[in-house]
Amino acid sequence: MWVNNNWKDYEVIDTTKGEKLERWGDYRLVRPDPQVIWDTPKDNNEWRRKNGHYHRSKKGGGEWEFFNLPKEWQITYPLFTSHNGEKFLQETISGSEVRPIVNELKFNLKPFSFKHTGLFPEQATNWDWFSRLIIKSRVNNPGKELKILNLFAYTGGATIAAAAAGASVTHVDASKGMVNWAKENAISSGLKDAKIRWLVDDCKKFVEREIRRGNRYDGIIMDPPSYGRGPKGEIWKIEDAIYPLIMECSKILSANPLFFLVNSYTTGLQPAVLSYMISSALSEYDGKVESDEIGLPVTLSGLVLPCGASGRFIASSFVSKQ
C-alpha cells in the first residue's frame, strides 16, 4: 500500500462505526467513510472536540452540524520541505539550476455538500511521486517544457503539485466552481503566474478534440468520479467509461511519456484492474506499470485506513531511479 506520512496539518485521528475523526489544521471533523466497517471503542476525548460533524441521512445525502468552525480556512502540505523531500532535492538537483517553483502547497478548505472539504489528503502520495519525476526529468533535460494534463482535476491538488515542480499543466474539470476553487489554491500556494491552463470542459470531449488537434502531453493524471455529469448533462459511469478514456488518452501522449496516473475510489476497480487497463492501453510505450491501494495512517490505532487505489505508468528510464 502507498501511504503518505508527510502531512503536518492533516491527520486521521481515529476511525470506528462508519466514521472517521480527522484533524484539518486546527479543526476536527467527523465524516462518514464506507470503508470503516469495524466497531472499536470511541472513548478518546478527541471525538468530543469536533468542530464539524457530517450526518448521513438514511434517505441519501446528509447534512453538516458545526461547532465553532469557520466558513473557510487553510492548510499547508510540505511538498519539498519534509525530511524526505529535502533529502530528495539535495540528492537530485545538486549542481543543477533546476529548482521547484514553490516548496509547499496551500489549500483553501470549506465544508460543502456530500461531506467533502475540497481536498483528498491521501492523494499526497501521488503528488510526491510525480512531482519528483518532474524534477528528475527537468534535471536530465534542461530547458525542455514538460506538459502535464490533469483530467477531472477538482480543486487542483495534483495541478498545483505538478506546477510547483516546474511543469506546464492543463487543468480540466466540468465544474466551473471547482476550477475557480483550484485557481484560488494556486494563488494561495504562490503559483498565480505558473504555467497553468484552466479549462471548464467535459474531459472525454476535451481529449477527443486534443486528438484532432495533434496536441501531446508528457504526463497524464486522471481522478475520475464513480458517477458524474458533464457541463451539458453528459453521463459518466466509471465502469463503462474509464477504459475507453484511457485508450483515448494514450493517443495524446508524447513519443516518450514520463508518467500516466489513474486514481479510483470505486471498490470494484482493484489495483490489478488498473494495472491491466494501463498496460493494455500503453503497450507501445517503454515503461513499467504498477498499482496499489493508497491509504492514510490512523494516529490512535497505528493502522492504515484504505482510501482507494492508484495505477501508475513510469518511463523505463526512470524506473531504477525511484
Coordinates of C-alpha atoms in Angstrom, one line a residue:
M1 CA 0.0 0.0 0.0
W2 CA 1.2 3.5 -0.8
V3 CA 0.8 5.6 2.4
N4 CA 1.6 9.3 2.9
N5 CA 3.3 10.1 6.2
N6 CA 4.4 13.7 5.4
W7 CA 1.3 15.7 6.4
K8 CA 1.6 18.0 9.3
D9 CA -1.7 19.9 9.0
Y10 CA -3.8 16.8 8.5
E11 CA -4.3 13.5 10.2
V12 CA -6.8 10.7 10.6
I13 CA -7.0 10.6 14.4
D14 CA -9.4 7.6 14.8
T15 CA -12.0 5.5 12.9
T16 CA -15.0 3.5 14.1
K17 CA -18.6 2.7 13.4
G18 CA -18.6 4.0 9.8
E19 CA -16.9 7.3 10.7
K20 CA -13.5 8.9 10.8
L21 CA -12.2 11.7 13.0
E22 CA -9.8 13.9 11.2
R23 CA -7.7 17.0 12.1
W24 CA -7.6 19.6 9.4
G25 CA -5.2 22.2 10.7
D26 CA -6.7 23.5 14.0
Y27 CA -10.1 21.9 13.4
R28 CA -11.5 18.4 13.9
L29 CA -14.2 17.0 11.6
V30 CA -16.2 13.7 11.9
R31 CA -17.2 12.4 8.5
P32 CA -18.7 9.1 7.3
D33 CA -16.5 6.6 5.5
P34 CA -17.9 3.4 3.9
Q35 CA -14.6 1.5 4.5
V36 CA -14.9 1.8 8.3
I37 CA -17.0 -1.2 9.0
W38 CA -15.4 -2.1 12.3
D39 CA -16.7 -1.2 15.7
T40 CA -13.9 -0.2 18.1
P41 CA -14.3 1.9 21.3
K42 CA -15.0 5.6 20.8
D43 CA -13.5 6.5 24.2
N44 CA -10.8 9.1 23.2
N45 CA -11.5 12.7 24.2
E46 CA -10.6 13.8 20.6
W47 CA -14.1 12.7 19.5
R48 CA -15.7 15.3 21.8
R49 CA -13.5 18.1 20.5
K50 CA -15.1 18.0 17.0
N51 CA -15.8 21.3 15.1
G52 CA -17.9 19.7 12.5
H53 CA -19.9 16.5 12.0
Y54 CA -21.4 15.3 8.7
H55 CA -24.5 13.2 9.4
R56 CA -25.5 10.9 6.6
S57 CA -29.2 10.5 6.0
K58 CA -30.9 7.1 5.6
K59 CA -32.7 8.6 2.6
G60 CA -29.5 9.6 0.9
G61 CA -27.2 12.6 1.2
G62 CA -26.9 14.2 4.6
E63 CA -26.1 17.5 6.3
W64 CA -23.4 19.2 8.4
E65 CA -23.6 20.1 12.0
F66 CA -21.0 22.8 13.1
F67 CA -19.3 23.7 16.4
N68 CA -17.2 26.8 16.1
L69 CA -15.9 26.0 12.6
P70 CA -15.0 28.9 10.3
K71 CA -16.6 29.1 6.8
E72 CA -13.1 28.7 5.3
W73 CA -9.5 28.0 6.4
Q74 CA -6.2 26.9 5.0
I75 CA -3.8 24.0 5.5
T76 CA -0.3 23.5 4.1
Y77 CA 1.3 20.5 2.5
P78 CA 5.2 20.3 2.6
L79 CA 5.7 19.1 -0.9
F80 CA 9.5 19.5 -0.8
T81 CA 10.1 20.6 2.8
S82 CA 9.5 17.3 4.6
H83 CA 12.7 15.4 5.6
N84 CA 12.3 13.1 2.6
G85 CA 11.6 16.0 0.3
E86 CA 14.7 17.9 1.4
K87 CA 16.8 14.8 1.0
F88 CA 15.4 14.2 -2.4
L89 CA 16.3 17.7 -3.6
Q90 CA 19.8 17.5 -2.2
E91 CA 20.5 14.2 -4.0
T92 CA 18.7 15.2 -7.2
I93 CA 19.4 18.8 -8.0
S94 CA 23.0 19.1 -6.7
G95 CA 24.9 21.2 -9.2
S96 CA 21.8 21.9 -11.3
E97 CA 19.9 25.1 -11.8
V98 CA 16.6 23.3 -11.6
R99 CA 14.5 24.2 -8.5
P100 CA 10.9 23.8 -7.5
I101 CA 8.8 26.9 -8.1
V102 CA 7.5 26.6 -4.5
N103 CA 8.2 24.1 -1.8
E104 CA 4.8 24.0 -0.1
L105 CA 1.2 23.8 -1.2
K106 CA -1.6 25.7 0.4
F107 CA -5.2 24.7 0.2
N108 CA -8.4 26.6 1.0
L109 CA -10.9 24.4 2.7
K110 CA -14.6 24.7 3.3
P111 CA -17.2 22.0 4.1
F112 CA -19.7 21.6 1.3
S113 CA -22.3 19.2 0.1
F114 CA -21.8 15.4 0.4
K115 CA -19.3 15.6 3.3
H116 CA -16.4 17.0 1.3
T117 CA -13.9 19.7 2.2
G118 CA -12.3 20.4 -1.2
L119 CA -9.3 18.1 -0.7
F120 CA -8.4 14.4 -0.7
P121 CA -5.3 14.2 1.5
E122 CA -4.4 10.6 0.6
Q123 CA -3.5 11.8 -2.9
A124 CA -0.4 13.5 -1.5
T125 CA 1.4 10.2 -2.0
N126 CA 0.8 10.6 -5.7
W127 CA 1.8 14.3 -5.7
D128 CA 5.1 13.3 -4.2
W129 CA 5.6 10.6 -6.8
F130 CA 5.0 12.6 -9.9
S131 CA 6.4 15.9 -8.7
R132 CA 9.8 14.2 -8.1
L133 CA 9.6 12.6 -11.5
I134 CA 9.1 16.0 -13.0
I135 CA 12.1 17.4 -11.1
K136 CA 14.3 14.5 -12.2
S137 CA 13.2 14.9 -15.8
R138 CA 13.9 18.6 -15.7
V139 CA 17.4 17.9 -14.4
N140 CA 18.1 15.4 -17.1
N141 CA 16.6 17.6 -19.9
P142 CA 17.4 21.2 -19.1
G143 CA 15.1 23.7 -20.9
K144 CA 12.6 21.1 -22.0
E145 CA 9.0 22.1 -21.2
L146 CA 7.1 19.2 -19.6
K147 CA 3.4 19.3 -20.5
I148 CA 1.0 17.6 -18.0
L149 CA -2.7 17.1 -18.4
N150 CA -4.9 16.8 -15.3
L151 CA -8.4 15.4 -16.0
F152 CA -11.3 15.5 -13.5
A153 CA -9.0 17.9 -11.8
Y154 CA -11.3 19.0 -9.0
T155 CA -9.8 21.7 -6.7
G156 CA -6.3 21.3 -8.2
G157 CA -4.2 19.4 -5.7
A158 CA -2.4 17.5 -8.5
T159 CA -2.4 20.5 -10.7
I160 CA -0.5 22.7 -8.3
A161 CA 1.8 19.9 -7.2
A162 CA 2.9 19.4 -10.8
A163 CA 3.1 23.2 -11.4
A164 CA 5.2 23.6 -8.2
A165 CA 7.7 21.1 -9.6
G166 CA 8.0 23.2 -12.8
A167 CA 5.7 21.5 -15.3
S168 CA 3.2 23.3 -17.6
V169 CA -0.2 22.0 -16.6
T170 CA -3.6 21.8 -18.4
H171 CA -6.3 21.6 -15.7
V172 CA -9.7 20.3 -16.9
D173 CA -12.9 19.9 -14.9
A174 CA -16.6 20.0 -15.8
S175 CA -17.4 22.2 -12.8
K176 CA -16.8 26.0 -13.1
G177 CA -16.9 26.3 -9.3
M178 CA -14.2 23.6 -8.8
V179 CA -12.0 25.3 -11.4
N180 CA -12.3 28.6 -9.6
W181 CA -11.5 26.9 -6.3
A182 CA -8.4 25.4 -7.9
K183 CA -7.3 28.8 -9.1
E184 CA -7.6 30.1 -5.5
N185 CA -5.5 27.2 -4.3
A186 CA -2.8 28.1 -6.9
I187 CA -2.8 31.7 -5.9
S188 CA -2.5 30.8 -2.2
S189 CA 0.4 28.5 -3.0
G190 CA 2.3 31.3 -4.7
L191 CA 1.6 29.9 -8.2
K192 CA -0.5 32.7 -9.6
D193 CA 1.9 33.1 -12.6
A194 CA 2.7 29.4 -13.0
K195 CA 2.1 27.8 -16.4
I196 CA -1.4 26.5 -15.8
R197 CA -4.2 26.5 -18.3
W198 CA -7.6 26.4 -16.6
L199 CA -10.5 24.8 -18.6
V200 CA -14.1 24.1 -17.7
D201 CA -15.0 21.2 -20.0
D202 CA -16.2 17.6 -20.3
C203 CA -13.0 15.6 -20.0
K204 CA -13.9 13.0 -22.7
K205 CA -14.8 15.6 -25.2
F206 CA -11.7 17.6 -24.4
V207 CA -9.5 14.6 -25.1
E208 CA -11.2 13.9 -28.4
R209 CA -10.5 17.4 -29.5
E210 CA -6.9 17.2 -28.4
I211 CA -6.5 14.1 -30.6
R212 CA -7.8 16.0 -33.6
R213 CA -5.6 19.0 -32.8
G214 CA -2.5 16.8 -32.5
N215 CA -1.6 18.0 -29.1
R216 CA 0.6 15.8 -26.9
Y217 CA 1.4 15.5 -23.2
D218 CA 4.4 14.1 -21.3
G219 CA 2.2 13.1 -18.4
I220 CA -1.5 12.5 -17.8
I221 CA -3.3 12.4 -14.4
M222 CA -6.9 11.3 -14.1
D223 CA -9.0 11.2 -11.0
P224 CA -12.5 10.2 -12.2
P225 CA -15.6 10.0 -10.1
S226 CA -17.6 6.8 -9.8
Y227 CA -20.5 8.7 -11.4
G228 CA -21.0 12.2 -12.6
R229 CA -22.4 14.6 -15.2
G230 CA -20.6 16.9 -17.6
P231 CA -21.5 20.6 -18.1
K232 CA -24.1 19.7 -20.7
G233 CA -25.6 16.7 -18.9
E234 CA -23.1 14.1 -20.2
I235 CA -23.3 11.0 -18.0
W236 CA -20.1 9.4 -16.7
K237 CA -20.1 5.9 -15.2
I238 CA -16.6 4.8 -14.4
E239 CA -17.1 1.0 -15.0
D240 CA -18.2 1.8 -18.6
A241 CA -16.2 4.8 -19.4
I242 CA -12.7 4.5 -17.8
Y243 CA -11.0 2.1 -20.2
P244 CA -12.2 3.8 -23.4
L245 CA -10.9 7.1 -21.9
I246 CA -7.6 5.6 -21.1
M247 CA -7.3 4.3 -24.6
E248 CA -8.1 7.8 -26.0
C249 CA -5.6 9.4 -23.7
S250 CA -2.9 7.1 -24.9
K251 CA -3.3 8.8 -28.3
I252 CA -2.3 12.2 -26.9
L253 CA 0.9 11.1 -25.0
S254 CA 4.2 12.3 -26.3
A255 CA 6.6 9.8 -28.0
N256 CA 8.4 9.2 -24.7
P257 CA 5.9 10.0 -21.9
L258 CA 7.2 10.4 -18.4
F259 CA 4.2 9.1 -16.5
F260 CA 0.5 8.2 -16.5
L261 CA -1.6 8.1 -13.4
V262 CA -5.2 6.8 -12.8
N263 CA -6.9 7.0 -9.4
S264 CA -10.0 5.1 -8.4
Y265 CA -12.3 5.3 -5.4
T266 CA -14.6 2.6 -6.7
T267 CA -14.1 -0.6 -4.8
G268 CA -14.8 -2.7 -7.9
L269 CA -11.7 -1.4 -9.6
Q270 CA -9.0 -3.3 -7.8
P271 CA -5.3 -2.3 -8.3
A272 CA -4.8 -5.3 -10.6
V273 CA -7.6 -4.0 -12.8
L274 CA -5.9 -0.6 -13.1
S275 CA -2.6 -2.3 -14.0
Y276 CA -4.3 -4.4 -16.7
M277 CA -6.1 -1.4 -18.3
I278 CA -3.0 0.8 -18.2
S279 CA -0.7 -2.0 -19.5
S280 CA -3.1 -2.7 -22.4
A281 CA -3.6 0.9 -23.4
L282 CA 0.0 1.9 -23.1
S283 CA 1.6 -1.2 -24.5
E284 CA 3.5 0.6 -27.2
Y285 CA 5.4 2.8 -24.7
D286 CA 8.6 1.8 -22.9
G287 CA 7.9 1.8 -19.2
K288 CA 6.7 0.0 -16.1
V289 CA 3.2 -0.3 -14.8
E290 CA 2.4 -0.7 -11.1
S291 CA -0.7 -0.4 -9.0
D292 CA -1.6 -0.5 -5.3
E293 CA -4.0 0.7 -2.7
I294 CA -3.5 4.1 -1.2
G295 CA -4.1 4.9 2.4
L296 CA -3.7 7.2 5.4
P297 CA -2.2 6.4 8.8
V298 CA -4.6 6.4 11.7
T299 CA -2.9 8.0 14.8
L300 CA -4.6 6.2 17.7
S301 CA -4.6 2.7 16.2
G302 CA -1.3 2.8 14.3
L303 CA -3.1 1.1 11.4
V304 CA -3.8 2.4 7.9
L305 CA -7.2 3.5 6.5
P306 CA -7.6 2.4 2.9
C307 CA -8.7 5.2 0.6
G308 CA -8.9 3.8 -2.9
A309 CA -6.3 2.7 -5.4
S310 CA -3.9 4.1 -8.0
G311 CA -2.3 2.8 -11.2
R312 CA 0.9 4.2 -12.4
F313 CA 2.9 4.1 -15.6
I314 CA 6.5 5.3 -15.4
A315 CA 9.0 5.7 -18.2
S316 CA 11.6 2.9 -18.2
S317 CA 14.5 5.4 -18.0
F318 CA 13.2 6.4 -14.5
V319 CA 12.2 3.0 -13.1
S320 CA 15.6 2.4 -11.4
K321 CA 15.7 6.0 -10.0
Q322 CA 12.7 5.8 -7.7

